[in-house]
Coordinates of C-alpha atoms and ligand atoms in Angstrom, one line a residue:
M380 CA -26.7 11.6 -32.3
I381 CA -25.8 13.7 -34.8
G382 CA -24.5 16.1 -32.4
T383 CA -22.3 14.1 -30.8
V384 CA -20.5 13.0 -34.0
R385 CA -20.2 16.5 -35.0
C386 CA -18.4 17.2 -31.2
W387 CA -15.9 14.1 -31.9
L388 CA -15.1 15.7 -35.3
N389 CA -14.3 18.8 -33.8
L390 CA -11.9 17.5 -31.3
A391 CA -10.2 15.5 -33.8
L392 CA -9.4 18.8 -35.2
L393 CA -8.4 20.2 -32.0
T394 CA -6.0 17.3 -31.4
G395 CA -4.5 17.5 -35.0
G396 CA -2.2 20.5 -34.3
I397 CA -3.7 22.7 -36.7
A398 CA -2.9 26.8 -36.3
L399 CA -5.6 28.6 -34.9
A400 CA -6.2 32.4 -34.7
Q401 CA -6.3 34.6 -31.8
T402 CA -9.9 33.5 -30.7
T403 CA -11.3 30.5 -32.6
T404 CA -14.5 29.5 -32.7
F405 CA -15.3 25.9 -34.3
A406 CA -18.2 25.2 -36.1
G407 CA -20.9 24.3 -34.0
D408 CA -19.6 26.4 -31.3
D409 CA -18.1 23.5 -29.6
W410 CA -14.6 24.8 -28.8
H411 CA -13.6 28.6 -28.1
V412 CA -9.4 28.4 -28.2
I413 CA -8.2 31.5 -26.0
K414 CA -4.4 32.2 -26.7
V415 CA -2.6 33.0 -23.1
S416 CA 1.4 34.1 -24.3
G417 CA 1.2 31.9 -27.3
H418 CA -0.5 28.7 -25.8
D419 CA -4.0 27.1 -26.6
Y420 CA -6.1 26.9 -23.7
L421 CA -10.0 26.1 -23.1
T422 CA -12.4 27.4 -20.5
V423 CA -13.5 24.9 -17.8
E424 CA -17.2 25.7 -18.8
N425 CA -16.5 24.8 -22.2
I426 CA -14.8 21.6 -21.2
S427 CA -17.8 20.8 -18.8
R428 CA -20.5 21.7 -22.0
F429 CA -18.9 19.6 -24.5
Y430 CA -18.5 16.6 -22.2
G431 CA -22.2 17.3 -20.5
L432 CA -20.6 16.6 -17.3
P433 CA -20.5 18.9 -13.8
T434 CA -17.3 20.6 -13.1
G435 CA -15.4 22.4 -10.4
V436 CA -12.8 24.4 -9.5
V437 CA -11.4 24.5 -5.8
A438 CA -9.0 26.6 -4.1
Q439 CA -5.1 25.7 -4.2
G440 CA -4.3 23.8 -1.2
E441 CA -7.6 22.4 -0.6
K442 CA -7.6 18.5 -0.2
M443 CA -9.1 16.6 -2.8
R444 CA -9.8 12.9 -1.8
F445 CA -12.1 10.4 -3.2
E446 CA -14.9 11.0 -0.7
T447 CA -15.1 14.7 -1.0
V448 CA -15.1 15.3 -4.6
K449 CA -18.5 16.4 -6.0
N450 CA -18.0 16.5 -9.7
P451 CA -16.5 14.0 -12.4
L452 CA -14.3 16.8 -13.3
E453 CA -12.7 18.9 -10.5
F454 CA -9.7 21.2 -11.0
V455 CA -7.3 23.2 -8.6
S456 CA -7.0 26.8 -9.2
G457 CA -3.4 27.4 -10.2
S458 CA -2.4 23.9 -10.2
R459 CA -1.9 20.8 -12.2
E460 CA -3.8 18.3 -10.0
A461 CA -7.3 17.4 -11.2
M462 CA -10.1 14.9 -10.3
I463 CA -11.2 13.0 -13.2
N464 CA -13.9 10.4 -12.5
G465 CA -13.1 10.5 -8.8
A466 CA -9.1 9.7 -9.4
R467 CA -6.2 11.9 -8.9
S468 CA -5.1 12.9 -12.5
W469 CA -2.0 15.3 -13.2
L470 CA -2.6 17.7 -15.8
C471 CA 0.6 18.9 -18.6
F472 CA 0.0 22.2 -17.7
P473 CA -1.5 24.5 -14.4
L474 CA -5.3 25.4 -14.7
I475 CA -4.9 29.3 -14.9
E476 CA -7.4 32.2 -14.0
Q477 CA -8.0 35.1 -16.8
D478 CA -10.9 37.7 -16.7
G479 CA -12.7 35.6 -14.0
K480 CA -12.5 32.3 -16.2
Y481 CA -10.5 29.2 -15.4
L482 CA -8.8 27.8 -18.5
V483 CA -7.1 24.3 -19.3
S484 CA -4.5 23.9 -21.8
R485 CA -5.8 22.6 -25.2
T486 CA -2.7 20.2 -24.7
D487 CA -4.6 18.9 -21.6
V488 CA -8.1 18.7 -23.1
A489 CA -6.9 16.5 -25.7
K490 CA -4.1 14.4 -24.0
T491 CA -5.1 14.1 -20.7
I492 CA -9.0 14.8 -20.1
E493 CA -10.3 13.4 -23.4
P494 CA -8.8 9.9 -22.9
L495 CA -9.7 9.5 -19.1
V496 CA -13.4 11.0 -19.5
R497 CA -13.8 8.5 -22.5
P498 CA -11.3 5.9 -23.2
Q499 CA -13.5 3.9 -24.8
R500 CA -13.6 6.2 -28.0
V501 CA -9.8 6.1 -28.4
S502 CA -8.8 4.5 -31.5
N503 CA -7.8 0.8 -31.3
V504 CA -8.3 0.9 -27.8
G505 CA -8.5 -2.4 -25.8
D506 CA -7.1 -4.4 -28.6
V507 CA -5.0 -6.7 -26.8
Q508 CA -3.6 -10.1 -27.3
T509 CA -0.4 -10.0 -25.4
V510 CA 0.2 -8.7 -22.0
V511 CA 4.0 -7.8 -21.5
L512 CA 4.7 -7.9 -17.4
D513 CA 7.8 -6.0 -16.9
P514 CA 8.7 -6.6 -13.1
G515 CA 11.2 -3.9 -12.3
H516 CA 15.0 -4.4 -11.6
G517 CA 16.6 -7.8 -10.7
G518 CA 19.8 -9.6 -10.3
Y519 CA 22.5 -6.9 -9.0
D520 CA 19.8 -4.1 -9.4
K521 CA 17.6 -5.0 -6.3
G522 CA 15.5 -1.6 -6.7
Q523 CA 14.4 -0.4 -3.1
V524 CA 15.6 -2.1 -0.3
S525 CA 13.2 -2.3 2.8
R526 CA 13.9 -4.3 6.1
Y527 CA 11.6 -7.0 4.7
G528 CA 13.1 -7.5 1.3
N529 CA 13.7 -5.9 -2.2
E530 CA 11.8 -4.4 -4.5
K531 CA 12.7 -6.5 -7.6
D532 CA 11.5 -9.7 -5.4
F533 CA 8.1 -8.2 -4.6
A534 CA 7.9 -7.0 -8.4
L535 CA 8.5 -10.2 -9.7
D536 CA 6.2 -12.1 -7.3
V537 CA 3.4 -10.0 -8.4
A538 CA 4.0 -10.5 -12.3
R539 CA 4.1 -14.2 -11.4
K540 CA 0.5 -13.8 -9.4
L541 CA -0.8 -11.8 -12.1
R542 CA 0.2 -14.4 -15.2
P543 CA -2.1 -16.9 -14.2
L544 CA -5.1 -14.3 -13.8
L545 CA -4.7 -13.1 -17.5
Q546 CA -4.2 -16.5 -18.9
A547 CA -7.6 -17.4 -17.5
K548 CA -8.9 -14.4 -19.5
G549 CA -7.4 -16.2 -22.8
L550 CA -4.7 -13.8 -22.5
R551 CA -0.7 -14.6 -24.1
V552 CA 1.6 -13.2 -21.1
I553 CA 5.1 -12.8 -21.5
L554 CA 7.4 -11.5 -18.4
T555 CA 10.1 -9.8 -19.3
R556 CA 12.2 -11.3 -16.6
E557 CA 11.2 -14.9 -15.3
G558 CA 14.0 -14.6 -12.5
D559 CA 16.4 -12.8 -10.5
Y560 CA 18.3 -11.3 -13.1
F561 CA 18.7 -8.0 -14.7
V562 CA 17.2 -7.2 -18.0
P563 CA 18.4 -4.1 -20.0
L564 CA 15.6 -1.6 -20.3
E565 CA 15.8 -1.3 -23.9
V566 CA 15.4 -5.2 -24.3
R567 CA 12.4 -4.6 -22.0
A568 CA 10.6 -2.7 -24.5
K569 CA 12.1 -4.7 -27.3
I570 CA 10.0 -7.6 -25.9
A571 CA 6.8 -5.6 -25.9
N572 CA 7.5 -4.1 -29.3
A573 CA 8.0 -7.7 -30.7
A574 CA 4.9 -9.1 -29.4
R575 CA 1.8 -9.3 -31.1
N576 CA -1.1 -6.5 -30.2
S577 CA 0.7 -6.4 -26.8
I578 CA 0.6 -4.0 -23.9
F579 CA 3.2 -3.3 -21.7
V580 CA 2.8 -3.1 -17.6
S581 CA 5.7 -2.5 -15.7
I582 CA 5.5 -3.1 -12.0
H583 CA 7.8 -1.3 -9.1
F584 CA 7.3 -0.2 -5.8
N585 CA 8.1 3.5 -4.7
A586 CA 10.6 4.9 -2.5
T587 CA 11.7 8.4 -1.3
S588 CA 14.4 10.1 0.8
D589 CA 12.3 13.3 1.4
N590 CA 8.9 12.2 3.0
P591 CA 9.3 8.8 5.4
D592 CA 5.2 9.1 5.6
A593 CA 4.6 9.1 1.9
T594 CA 2.2 6.5 0.8
G595 CA 0.0 5.6 -1.8
F596 CA -0.5 4.2 -5.5
E597 CA 0.4 6.0 -8.6
I598 CA 0.5 5.1 -12.0
F599 CA 2.9 6.7 -15.0
S600 CA 2.4 6.8 -18.8
F601 CA 4.9 8.8 -21.6
T602 CA 4.7 12.3 -21.4
P603 CA 3.2 14.0 -24.3
R604 CA 4.9 15.9 -26.9
G605 CA 5.5 19.7 -26.0
A606 CA 4.6 19.0 -22.5
P607 CA 6.3 18.6 -19.1
S608 CA 6.4 15.5 -17.2
T609 CA 4.4 15.5 -13.4
S610 CA 7.5 15.4 -11.7
D611 CA 8.9 18.6 -13.0
T612 CA 8.3 21.3 -10.6
A613 CA 8.8 24.7 -12.6
L614 CA 7.4 25.2 -16.0
T615 CA 10.5 26.1 -18.2
S616 CA 11.1 26.6 -21.9
T617 CA 12.3 23.0 -21.9
S618 CA 8.6 22.1 -20.9
Y619 CA 7.5 22.8 -24.1
S620 CA 10.5 21.5 -26.0
M621 CA 9.4 19.4 -28.9
Q622 CA 10.8 15.9 -27.3
P623 CA 9.2 12.8 -29.1
G624 CA 5.8 12.0 -27.9
S625 CA 4.1 8.5 -28.3
A626 CA 1.8 7.6 -31.2
V627 CA 0.0 5.4 -28.9
D628 CA -0.4 8.1 -26.1
A629 CA -4.2 8.2 -25.9
Q630 CA -4.5 4.4 -25.3
S631 CA -1.4 4.3 -22.5
M632 CA -3.7 6.8 -20.8
A633 CA -6.9 4.7 -21.2
L634 CA -4.7 1.8 -19.8
S635 CA -3.5 4.0 -16.9
A636 CA -7.0 4.8 -16.2
C637 CA -8.5 1.4 -15.9
I638 CA -5.8 -0.1 -13.9
Y639 CA -5.8 2.9 -11.6
H640 CA -9.2 2.9 -11.0
S641 CA -9.1 -1.0 -10.3
L642 CA -6.2 -0.7 -7.9
L643 CA -7.9 2.2 -5.7
G644 CA -11.5 0.3 -6.3
H645 CA -10.1 -3.0 -4.6
I646 CA -7.0 -1.7 -2.2
P647 CA -8.1 1.5 0.2
E648 CA -4.5 3.1 -0.4
Y649 CA -3.5 6.8 -0.9
D650 CA -4.3 8.3 -4.4
R651 CA -1.2 10.0 -5.8
G652 CA -2.5 9.9 -9.4
I653 CA -2.4 9.1 -12.8
K654 CA 1.1 10.7 -13.9
R655 CA 3.4 11.2 -16.9
A656 CA 7.0 10.4 -16.9
R657 CA 9.7 10.1 -19.6
F658 CA 11.0 6.9 -18.0
A659 CA 13.2 4.8 -20.5
V660 CA 10.6 1.8 -20.9
L661 CA 7.8 4.2 -21.5
R662 CA 10.0 6.0 -24.0
L663 CA 11.1 3.2 -25.8
T664 CA 7.9 0.9 -26.0
K665 CA 6.0 1.5 -29.1
V666 CA 2.8 -0.1 -27.6
P667 CA 0.4 1.1 -25.0
A668 CA 2.8 1.4 -22.2
V669 CA 2.2 1.9 -18.1
L670 CA 4.5 1.8 -15.2
I671 CA 2.8 0.9 -11.6
E672 CA 4.2 1.9 -8.6
G673 CA 2.2 -0.2 -6.0
G674 CA 2.8 1.4 -2.6
F675 CA 5.9 2.8 -0.8
L676 CA 8.9 0.5 0.8
T677 CA 10.0 3.5 2.5
E678 CA 7.0 3.9 4.5
R679 CA 6.6 1.7 8.1
G680 CA 3.1 0.2 7.3
E681 CA 3.2 0.0 3.6
C682 CA 5.9 -1.7 3.2
K683 CA 4.8 -4.4 5.8
L684 CA 1.8 -4.6 3.3
I685 CA 4.0 -5.3 0.3
A686 CA 6.1 -7.8 2.3
N687 CA 2.8 -9.8 2.5
K688 CA 2.2 -12.3 0.0
D689 CA -1.6 -12.1 0.3
W690 CA -1.5 -8.5 -0.1
R691 CA 0.4 -8.7 -2.9
G692 CA -2.0 -11.2 -4.4
K693 CA -4.6 -8.8 -4.0
L694 CA -2.5 -6.3 -5.8
A695 CA -1.9 -8.6 -9.0
G696 CA -5.8 -9.1 -9.1
A697 CA -6.6 -5.5 -8.9
I698 CA -3.9 -4.8 -11.8
G699 CA -5.7 -8.1 -13.4
M700 CA -9.2 -6.5 -13.4
G701 CA -8.1 -3.4 -14.7
I702 CA -6.5 -4.7 -17.4
E703 CA -9.4 -6.8 -18.5
N704 CA -11.1 -3.7 -17.9
Y705 CA -9.1 -2.4 -20.8
R706 CA -9.7 -5.0 -22.7
M707 CA -13.4 -4.7 -22.4
L708 CA -13.5 -0.9 -23.7
A709 CA -12.6 -2.4 -27.2
V710 CA -15.5 -5.1 -26.6
K711 CA -18.3 -3.1 -25.1
K712 CA -17.6 0.3 -26.4
Q713 CA -18.7 1.4 -23.0
P714 CA -16.8 3.4 -20.1
P715 CA -14.7 1.2 -18.0
M716 CA -15.4 0.7 -14.3
L717 CA -14.3 3.8 -12.0
V718 CA -13.1 3.6 -8.4
A719 CA -16.5 4.1 -7.1
D720 CA -18.1 1.2 -9.0
Y721 CA -15.3 -1.4 -7.9
R722 CA -15.7 0.0 -4.3
K723 CA -19.5 -0.5 -4.7
Q724 CA -18.8 -4.0 -6.0
T725 CA -16.3 -5.1 -3.3
K726 CA -18.3 -3.6 -0.6
S727 CA -21.2 -6.2 -1.3
A728 CA -19.1 -9.2 -2.7
P729 CA -15.3 -8.9 -1.6
V730 CA -13.0 -10.6 -4.2
D731 CA -10.2 -12.7 -3.2
P732 CA -7.8 -13.3 -6.3
I733 CA -5.1 -15.0 -4.2
I734 CA -3.1 -17.5 -6.2
Q735 CA -1.6 -20.5 -4.8
D736 CA 2.4 -20.5 -5.3
G737 CA 1.9 -24.1 -6.8
Q738 CA -0.5 -22.7 -9.7
Q739 CA 2.6 -20.5 -11.4
K740 CA 3.2 -21.2 -14.8
E741 CA 6.9 -22.2 -15.7
A742 CA 9.0 -19.8 -17.7
D743 CA 7.6 -18.5 -21.4
S744 CA 10.4 -19.5 -23.7
S745 CA 9.4 -17.5 -26.4
L746 CA 10.9 -14.8 -24.6
I747 CA 13.9 -16.0 -24.6
N748 CA 13.7 -16.6 -28.2
L749 CA 12.5 -13.3 -29.2
V750 CA 15.4 -11.4 -27.2
G751 CA 18.4 -14.2 -27.2
K752 CA 19.8 -15.8 -24.1
S753 CA 23.3 -13.5 -24.0
K754 CA 20.9 -10.5 -23.8
F755 CA 20.1 -11.6 -20.2
V756 CA 24.2 -11.6 -18.7
A757 CA 24.0 -8.6 -16.4
P758 CA 26.9 -6.2 -16.5
E759 CA 29.7 -6.7 -13.9
K760 CA 28.7 -3.4 -12.3
T761 CA 26.4 -0.3 -13.3
S762 CA 28.0 1.7 -15.9
P763 CA 27.6 5.6 -16.2
A764 CA 25.4 5.0 -19.0
S765 CA 23.0 2.4 -17.7
R766 CA 22.7 4.2 -14.4
E767 CA 21.2 7.3 -16.7
S768 CA 19.0 5.4 -17.9
S769 CA 17.8 3.4 -14.9
L770 CA 14.5 3.7 -14.0
E771 CA 13.8 5.5 -10.6
S772 CA 10.2 6.8 -9.6
A773 CA 9.5 10.2 -9.9
P774 CA 10.4 12.7 -7.3
I775 CA 7.7 13.0 -4.7
V776 CA 5.4 15.5 -6.1
P777 CA 2.2 16.8 -3.5
Ligands
ZN55 ZN1 11.3 0.7 -9.0

């Protein structure tokens, strides 16, 4: 047990941003930091030893799917792609090879791997009384338009279906919009920031003009300080720029993991992964925040699924169970359920969390009090400023 405590302290040192010499050995030989072009890296071996988990490195271009993954930590040579506990997770920086060793950036060990592998150890994790559900777009901002309907309506419906599920678990639920009107992104964040012990869950559906066959789920939390977002295709000097990060970065990552494993575990969609972005709502929220992309409205099959209210009920149920798992991190101090656990469970006893429309609760007036009625008036047309901050899904990353 003492050993575990020591390892944890060393990791705290690692995340603390202290200056390190060329090659630093921490007490207990837990971490060996290797400098490459001025940046800190750790070997895959080192990571595997620290967590006591088997790891693997597959060749670039090799397809990694849930069914084919052998290790809890699987990296791809030369790539930011990784599989962590059976779900695709995107590192901030690519895995590099040097002197026959594979190296992972120190940023990723602290900001990606640690909160995904041991979310239950993140400080104040799971401390949640209020869930702020944010149905994307609204009013004049339709979001993605499909032949079966608009993103704004599907997102609102998922939030409405999810609300009673969370309320039944004793959580307070606030919707950033109750109907078909636009709420400025900064107001959405403000609602979450003003609520007590809140988390922020933004609900969207995806679209792309590049690839009509693109499908699957993805989830975003805010990009850490000094790192590029997942959609940044080339690493430039600005990738390392010190744009402010988030003080609750690790909690957001833990929330991402809990919701994402539940999504994939309940609904067999393609796994696009746990990603990072500097979307306005993620940047402006001061509480643990994620943005879910629940499938593609530009793909023929998936847009039909999204248009099906029973399927949306299932999606809401999966998000709800993910949030419940996040909350249980504080109670149980144990790792959350993973995609494999959910799949085992749903095989033996399929869950059908569909809610009847009549059961939905009416508007939460506290929301209106919180932000003031005037805030909800939609602008005449999209101004250049609000277009800039408009929340579009990240470009398609392989
Ligand atoms: Zn959207």
